[in-house]
CSV table of C-alpha atoms in Angstrom, one decimal:
chain,number,residue,atom,x,y,z
A,6,MET,CA,86.5,84.3,117.2
A,7,THR,CA,83.4,86.5,116.9
A,8,PHE,CA,80.0,84.8,117.6
A,9,GLY,CA,77.7,84.6,114.6
A,10,ILE,CA,74.3,83.2,113.4
A,11,ARG,CA,75.7,79.6,113.5
A,12,ASN,CA,76.5,79.9,117.2
A,13,ILE,CA,73.1,81.3,118.1
A,14,VAL,CA,71.3,78.7,116.1
A,15,GLY,CA,73.5,76.0,117.5
A,16,ILE,CA,72.9,77.0,121.1
A,17,HIS,CA,69.1,77.0,120.4
A,18,ARG,CA,69.3,73.5,118.8
A,19,LEU,CA,71.3,72.2,121.7
A,20,HIS,CA,68.8,73.5,124.2
A,21,ALA,CA,66.0,72.0,122.2
A,22,GLY,CA,67.6,68.6,122.5
A,23,GLU,CA,68.6,68.2,118.8
A,24,ARG,CA,71.5,65.8,118.3
A,25,ASP,CA,72.8,67.6,115.2
A,26,TYR,CA,73.1,71.0,116.9
A,27,SER,CA,76.5,71.6,115.3
A,28,THR,CA,75.4,70.8,111.7
A,29,PRO,CA,76.7,73.7,109.6
A,30,LEU,CA,74.2,76.0,108.1
A,31,ILE,CA,76.2,76.1,104.8
A,32,PHE,CA,79.1,74.1,103.4
A,33,LYS,CA,77.5,71.0,104.9
A,34,THR,CA,79.9,68.6,103.2
A,35,TYR,CA,82.9,70.1,104.9
A,36,LEU,CA,83.6,67.0,107.0
A,37,GLN,CA,83.9,64.9,103.9
A,38,TRP,CA,86.5,67.1,102.3
A,39,SER,CA,90.2,66.2,102.2
A,40,TYR,CA,92.5,67.7,104.8
A,41,TRP,CA,94.1,70.1,102.3
A,42,LYS,CA,90.7,71.2,100.9
A,43,GLN,CA,89.5,71.9,104.5
A,44,LYS,CA,92.7,74.0,105.1
A,45,ALA,CA,92.3,75.9,101.9
A,46,PHE,CA,88.7,76.7,102.9
A,47,ASP,CA,89.7,77.7,106.4
A,48,TYR,CA,92.4,80.1,105.2
A,49,LEU,CA,90.7,81.5,102.1
A,50,ILE,CA,87.1,81.7,103.1
A,51,TRP,CA,86.2,80.7,106.7
A,52,CYS,CA,88.7,83.0,108.4
A,53,HIS,CA,86.8,85.9,106.8
A,54,LEU,CA,83.3,84.6,107.2
A,55,ALA,CA,83.9,84.1,110.9
A,56,HIS,CA,84.2,87.9,111.3
A,57,ALA,CA,81.2,88.9,109.4
A,58,LEU,CA,79.8,90.7,112.4
A,59,ASP,CA,82.9,92.8,112.8
A,60,PHE,CA,82.8,93.7,109.1
A,61,SER,CA,79.1,94.5,109.2
A,62,VAL,CA,79.5,96.9,112.1
A,63,ALA,CA,82.4,98.6,110.3
A,64,LEU,CA,80.4,98.8,107.0
A,65,LEU,CA,77.4,100.3,108.8
A,66,CYS,CA,79.7,102.9,110.5
A,67,TRP,CA,81.1,103.8,107.1
A,68,LEU,CA,77.7,104.0,105.4
A,69,TRP,CA,75.8,105.7,108.3
A,70,ILE,CA,78.1,107.5,110.7
A,71,PHE,CA,80.7,108.8,108.3
A,72,PRO,CA,78.3,110.6,105.9
A,73,ILE,CA,76.7,112.6,108.8
A,74,THR,CA,80.0,113.4,110.6
A,75,PHE,CA,82.9,113.5,108.2
A,76,THR,CA,82.1,116.9,106.7
A,77,GLU,CA,82.3,118.4,110.2
A,78,ALA,CA,85.4,116.4,111.3
A,79,ASN,CA,87.9,118.8,110.0
A,80,GLU,CA,87.6,120.7,113.3
A,81,TRP,CA,87.0,119.2,116.7
A,82,HIS,CA,83.4,119.6,117.9
A,83,ILE,CA,81.4,117.8,120.5
A,84,LYS,CA,78.5,117.2,118.0
A,85,TRP,CA,80.3,114.9,115.6
A,86,VAL,CA,82.6,113.4,118.3
A,87,SER,CA,79.6,112.4,120.4
A,88,ARG,CA,78.0,110.6,117.5
A,89,VAL,CA,81.1,108.5,117.1
A,90,PHE,CA,81.3,107.7,120.8
A,91,LEU,CA,77.6,106.9,121.0
A,92,TYR,CA,77.8,104.5,118.0
A,93,ASN,CA,80.8,102.7,119.6
A,94,ILE,CA,79.2,102.4,123.1
A,95,ALA,CA,75.9,101.2,121.6
A,96,CYS,CA,77.8,98.5,119.7
A,97,GLU,CA,79.6,97.5,122.9
A,98,PHE,CA,76.5,97.1,125.0
A,99,ILE,CA,74.4,95.5,122.3
A,100,PHE,CA,76.8,92.7,121.3
A,101,TYR,CA,78.6,92.1,124.6
A,102,SER,CA,75.4,92.2,126.6
A,103,PHE,CA,73.6,89.9,124.2
A,104,TRP,CA,76.3,87.2,124.2
A,105,HIS,CA,76.7,87.5,128.0
A,106,TRP,CA,72.9,86.9,128.3
A,107,MET,CA,73.1,83.9,125.9
A,108,THR,CA,75.9,82.3,127.9
A,109,TYR,CA,75.6,83.5,131.5
A,110,GLY,CA,72.4,85.6,131.9
A,111,ARG,CA,70.3,84.8,134.9
A,112,THR,CA,67.1,85.2,132.9
A,113,SER,CA,68.4,83.2,130.0
A,114,PRO,CA,67.3,79.6,129.7
A,115,TYR,CA,70.5,78.5,127.9
A,116,PRO,CA,73.2,78.6,130.6
A,117,LYS,CA,71.1,76.4,132.9
A,118,GLY,CA,70.4,73.8,130.2
A,119,PRO,CA,72.6,71.5,128.1
A,120,LEU,CA,74.9,74.4,127.3
A,121,HIS,CA,76.3,74.3,130.8
A,122,GLY,CA,77.9,70.9,130.0
A,123,LYS,CA,79.9,72.7,127.2
A,124,LYS,CA,81.6,75.1,129.7
A,125,TYR,CA,85.3,74.5,130.0
A,126,ASN,CA,85.2,75.4,133.7
A,127,SER,CA,81.9,74.3,135.2
A,128,ILE,CA,82.1,77.1,137.8
A,129,ASN,CA,80.1,80.2,137.0
A,130,GLN,CA,82.6,82.8,137.8
A,131,TYR,CA,79.9,85.5,138.0
A,132,GLU,CA,78.0,83.8,140.8
A,133,GLU,CA,80.9,83.5,143.2
A,134,GLU,CA,80.2,85.4,146.5
A,135,SER,CA,82.4,88.4,147.4
A,136,GLN,CA,83.6,88.6,143.8
A,137,HIS,CA,83.1,91.5,141.4
A,138,HIS,CA,84.4,89.9,138.2
A,139,LEU,CA,81.6,91.3,136.0
A,140,LEU,CA,81.9,94.8,137.3
A,141,ARG,CA,85.6,94.8,136.7
A,142,GLU,CA,85.3,93.4,133.2
A,143,VAL,CA,82.5,95.7,132.1
A,144,THR,CA,84.4,98.7,133.5
A,145,PHE,CA,87.6,98.0,131.7
A,146,THR,CA,85.9,96.8,128.5
A,147,THR,CA,84.1,100.1,128.4
A,148,LEU,CA,87.3,102.0,128.9
A,149,GLY,CA,88.7,100.0,125.9
A,150,TRP,CA,85.8,101.0,123.7
A,151,LEU,CA,86.1,104.6,124.7
A,152,GLN,CA,89.7,104.6,123.8
A,153,SER,CA,89.1,102.9,120.4
A,154,ALA,CA,86.3,105.5,119.7
A,155,PHE,CA,88.8,108.3,120.5
A,156,VAL,CA,91.2,106.7,118.0
A,157,GLN,CA,88.5,106.7,115.4
A,158,CYS,CA,87.9,110.4,116.0
A,159,ILE,CA,91.6,111.1,115.6
A,160,PHE,CA,91.8,109.4,112.3
A,161,MET,CA,88.6,111.0,111.0
A,162,TRP,CA,90.0,114.4,112.0
A,163,LEU,CA,93.3,113.6,110.3
A,164,TRP,CA,91.5,112.6,107.1
A,165,ALA,CA,88.9,115.4,107.0
A,166,SER,CA,91.5,118.1,107.7
A,167,GLY,CA,93.8,116.9,105.0
A,168,ARG,CA,96.6,116.0,107.4
A,169,LEU,CA,96.6,112.3,106.4
A,170,PRO,CA,96.0,111.0,102.8
A,171,TYR,CA,93.2,108.5,102.1
A,172,TYR,CA,90.8,107.7,99.2
A,173,SER,CA,87.0,107.7,99.5
A,174,ASP,CA,86.0,105.6,96.5
A,175,PHE,CA,86.7,102.0,97.5
A,176,TRP,CA,86.3,100.6,94.0
A,177,SER,CA,88.6,103.2,92.4
A,178,ARG,CA,91.4,100.8,93.4
A,179,PRO,CA,89.6,97.4,93.4
A,180,TYR,CA,92.5,95.0,93.7
A,181,PHE,CA,94.4,97.1,96.3
A,182,SER,CA,91.2,97.7,98.3
A,183,MET,CA,90.2,94.0,98.4
A,184,PHE,CA,93.7,92.9,99.2
A,185,ILE,CA,94.0,95.2,102.2
A,186,LEU,CA,90.5,94.3,103.4
A,187,LEU,CA,91.2,90.6,103.2
A,188,SER,CA,94.6,91.1,104.8
A,189,VAL,CA,93.1,92.6,107.9
A,190,THR,CA,92.2,89.2,109.2
A,191,PHE,CA,95.7,87.9,109.0
A,192,TRP,CA,97.3,91.1,110.1
A,193,ARG,CA,95.1,91.2,113.2
A,194,GLU,CA,96.2,87.7,114.2
A,195,PHE,CA,99.9,88.4,113.5
A,196,HIS,CA,99.8,91.7,115.5
A,197,PHE,CA,97.9,90.1,118.4
A,198,TYR,CA,100.4,87.3,118.9
A,199,TRP,CA,103.4,89.6,119.0
A,200,VAL,CA,102.0,92.4,121.2
A,201,HIS,CA,100.5,89.7,123.5
A,202,ARG,CA,103.7,87.7,123.7
A,203,PHE,CA,105.6,90.9,124.3
A,204,MET,CA,103.5,91.6,127.4
A,205,HIS,CA,104.3,88.2,129.0
A,206,PRO,CA,107.5,87.3,130.8
A,207,TRP,CA,110.3,86.5,128.3
A,208,ARG,CA,112.0,84.3,130.9
A,209,SER,CA,110.5,84.5,134.4
A,210,VAL,CA,107.7,86.5,135.9
A,211,GLN,CA,110.0,87.4,138.8
A,212,ASN,CA,112.3,89.3,136.5
A,213,GLY,CA,112.1,93.0,135.8
A,214,LEU,CA,113.8,95.8,133.8
A,215,TYR,CA,117.1,95.2,135.6
A,216,GLN,CA,117.2,91.7,134.2
A,217,GLY,CA,116.2,92.9,130.7
A,218,ASP,CA,112.9,91.2,130.9
A,219,ILE,CA,110.5,93.9,129.6
A,220,GLY,CA,107.7,91.4,129.3
A,221,ALA,CA,107.8,90.5,133.0
A,222,PHE,CA,107.6,94.2,133.8
A,223,LEU,CA,104.7,94.8,131.5
A,224,TYR,CA,102.9,91.7,132.7
A,225,ARG,CA,103.1,92.7,136.4
A,226,HIS,CA,102.1,96.3,135.9
A,227,PHE,CA,99.6,96.0,133.1
A,228,HIS,CA,98.7,92.7,131.5
A,229,SER,CA,98.1,90.9,134.8
A,230,LEU,CA,94.8,92.8,135.0
A,231,HIS,CA,93.5,90.9,132.0
A,232,HIS,CA,94.6,87.6,133.6
A,233,GLN,CA,92.4,88.2,136.6
A,234,SER,CA,89.8,86.7,134.4
A,235,ARG,CA,91.3,83.2,134.9
A,236,ASN,CA,87.9,81.7,134.1
A,237,PRO,CA,86.9,84.0,131.3
A,238,GLY,CA,83.5,85.2,130.0
A,239,PRO,CA,82.4,87.4,127.1
A,240,TRP,CA,83.3,90.6,128.9
A,241,SER,CA,86.9,89.3,129.6
A,242,GLY,CA,88.4,89.9,126.2
A,243,LEU,CA,88.8,93.6,126.4
A,244,SER,CA,89.1,93.7,130.2
A,245,MET,CA,92.6,95.2,130.1
A,246,HIS,CA,94.6,98.0,131.6
A,247,PRO,CA,94.3,101.2,129.5
A,248,ILE,CA,98.0,101.0,128.6
A,249,GLU,CA,97.4,97.5,127.2
A,250,HIS,CA,94.4,98.9,125.3
A,251,PHE,CA,96.7,101.4,123.7
A,252,VAL,CA,99.1,98.7,122.6
A,253,TYR,CA,96.3,96.4,121.5
A,254,TYR,CA,94.6,99.0,119.2
A,255,THR,CA,97.8,99.8,117.4
A,256,CYS,CA,96.6,97.1,115.0
A,257,ALA,CA,94.5,99.8,113.4
A,258,TYR,CA,97.2,102.4,113.0
A,259,PHE,CA,98.4,101.2,109.5
A,260,PRO,CA,96.8,104.2,107.8
A,261,LEU,CA,99.7,106.2,109.2
A,262,LEU,CA,102.0,104.1,106.9
A,263,PHE,CA,100.1,104.2,103.6
A,264,SER,CA,97.0,105.7,102.1
A,265,CYS,CA,94.0,103.5,102.4
A,266,HIS,CA,90.2,103.6,102.5
A,267,PRO,CA,88.6,104.4,105.9
A,268,LEU,CA,86.7,101.1,105.7
A,269,HIS,CA,90.1,99.3,106.1
A,270,PHE,CA,90.7,101.1,109.4
A,271,LEU,CA,87.2,100.6,110.6
A,272,TYR,CA,87.3,96.9,109.9
A,273,ALA,CA,90.6,96.5,111.8
A,274,LYS,CA,89.2,98.6,114.7
A,275,PHE,CA,85.9,96.8,115.1
A,276,HIS,CA,87.6,93.5,114.5
A,277,ALA,CA,89.7,94.3,117.6
A,278,ASP,CA,86.6,95.5,119.5
A,279,ILE,CA,84.2,92.6,118.8
A,280,ALA,CA,86.3,89.5,118.1
A,281,PRO,CA,87.3,88.9,121.8
A,282,ILE,CA,83.6,88.2,122.7
A,283,GLY,CA,83.4,84.6,121.4
A,284,GLY,CA,87.1,84.0,122.0
A,285,HIS,CA,86.6,84.5,125.7
A,286,ASP,CA,83.1,83.1,126.4
A,287,GLY,CA,84.5,80.0,128.1
A,288,TYR,CA,82.3,77.5,126.2
A,289,ALA,CA,82.9,74.8,123.6
A,290,ASP,CA,80.9,74.5,120.4
A,291,PRO,CA,78.2,75.6,119.7
A,292,ALA,CA,79.2,78.7,121.6
A,293,GLY,CA,82.6,80.4,121.0
A,294,GLY,CA,84.6,77.1,121.0
A,295,ALA,CA,87.8,79.0,121.7
A,296,ASP,CA,89.5,76.2,123.8
A,297,PHE,CA,92.9,77.4,122.5
A,298,HIS,CA,92.7,80.7,124.2
A,299,TYR,CA,90.8,79.4,127.2
A,300,LEU,CA,93.9,77.3,128.0
A,301,HIS,CA,96.0,80.5,127.9
A,302,HIS,CA,93.8,82.0,130.6
A,303,ALA,CA,93.8,78.8,132.6
A,304,PHE,CA,97.6,77.9,132.4
A,305,PHE,CA,99.2,81.3,131.5
A,306,GLU,CA,102.4,80.2,129.7
A,307,CYS,CA,100.9,78.7,126.6
A,308,ASN,CA,98.8,79.5,123.5
A,309,TYR,CA,99.7,83.2,123.2
A,310,GLY,CA,98.3,83.6,119.7
A,311,VAL,CA,95.5,82.0,117.6
A,312,PRO,CA,95.5,78.8,115.5
A,313,LEU,CA,95.1,80.7,112.2
A,314,ILE,CA,98.7,81.9,112.4
A,315,ASP,CA,100.1,79.2,114.7
A,316,PHE,CA,103.3,80.8,116.2
A,317,ASP,CA,102.7,78.7,119.3
A,318,ARG,CA,103.5,75.4,117.5
A,319,LEU,CA,106.6,77.1,116.0
A,320,PHE,CA,107.9,78.3,119.3
A,321,GLY,CA,106.9,75.3,121.4
A,322,THR,CA,104.2,77.0,123.5
A,323,TYR,CA,101.2,75.1,122.1
A,324,LYS,CA,98.9,73.3,124.4
A,325,GLN,CA,96.0,71.2,123.3
A,326,PHE,CA,92.6,70.9,125.0
A,327,VAL,CA,91.3,67.4,125.4
A,328,LYS,CA,87.6,67.7,124.8
A,329,LYS,CA,84.8,65.6,126.1
A,330,SER,CA,82.8,66.1,123.0
A,331,SER,CA,83.2,64.1,119.8
A,332,MET,CA,85.6,64.7,117.0
A,333,ASN,CA,82.6,65.8,114.8
A,334,ASP,CA,81.8,68.5,117.4
A,335,GLN,CA,85.4,69.7,117.3
A,336,GLN,CA,85.6,69.8,113.5
A,337,THR,CA,82.3,71.4,112.9
A,338,ASN,CA,83.2,74.2,115.4
A,339,LYS,CA,84.7,76.1,112.5
A,340,LEU,CA,81.7,76.1,110.2
A,341,LEU,CA,78.8,78.5,109.8
C-alpha cells in the first residue's frame, strides 16, 4: 500500500500523544457500517484512494513531461530521454527518502517515539553493525526505477513513431478510459500474486530445473535477493534482481495488447514503482500497516499476494498477524 496524507497525519498524532491517532480524515463513520457495506467501500472506493499518490505522479507525468518530450520521441535522442529518466529518479528519491526519514531517519523524531512500538520487528535493521542493508536496497531500488524509466521511453517511442496505436484524448472514450483506469488497481494485484508466486519454490527450495521446479530455480538465482530484506523497510520493496524487475514491470505492458491512453500505462508503471514503499515499511498503523506482506518476508512460505485479491486464502497459504493493537486500530488501518 502506498503511504498517504492519512499516514503522515496519523504518525504526527501518535507522536503528539493523541489517543485517536487513527481516526479517519474522511468517512469517519466507517466503523459503524455493516460488514458488506465496508467491503463494498473497500473494493469500489478505498482500493483506488489508497493509491492516490501513484496516480498523481502518473497524471503529473502526463500533463508535464509528455507535452515537452512526446513530439521529440519519434526518434531516440538524449534530450528527451534524459527528461524521462530525471523525472523518474527525482520521484524515487523524493518519496522513498521521505518515507524512510519518517520511519527510520536518524534525524527524524518519529522512529524514536511512540511509533517504535508499532514496528513489527523492534530491531532497527539499518543500525546493525557490519550490515549494509540500506546501501543494497537503495542500489537495487534505483536499478528498478532506471529500468522502469527505460520501459517508459520505449513505449513513448513506440507511440510517437506510430509503431503502436494509442489515443491521446482520454475523454473521447470515457467509459472505456475509466474502466481501464479503475481496473489497473485490480490488475496490479492479480499480476503481482502470480509473478511473485511463480518465483517461489513450487514444491521445495532444494529443487531445480531437473525436478521441474522452475520457481525454486528462480528463487535461488533471482528472487532470493529481495528476501535478504527479512526485516523490511521502505527501500526493500523494489530491492530486487534486475531479472525480477523485468518480470515485475510486465504489469505495465498491456498497451502491447490493445490500444489505450498513455495515462493507463503511466498509472500502472508508477503504481508498481511507488506502492511497495508503504507495503514494506515494517510498521503497523498509522504507518504502512502491511502486516500481511511483512509476514511473507518473515516466514517466506505464506502471504504471496495482497488481501484485495486474496489468492492466499484460496490456496491455503494465508497467515494472520496477531497484533498487539486494538481491533479499532486494525480496522481503521484502511481509511484515509
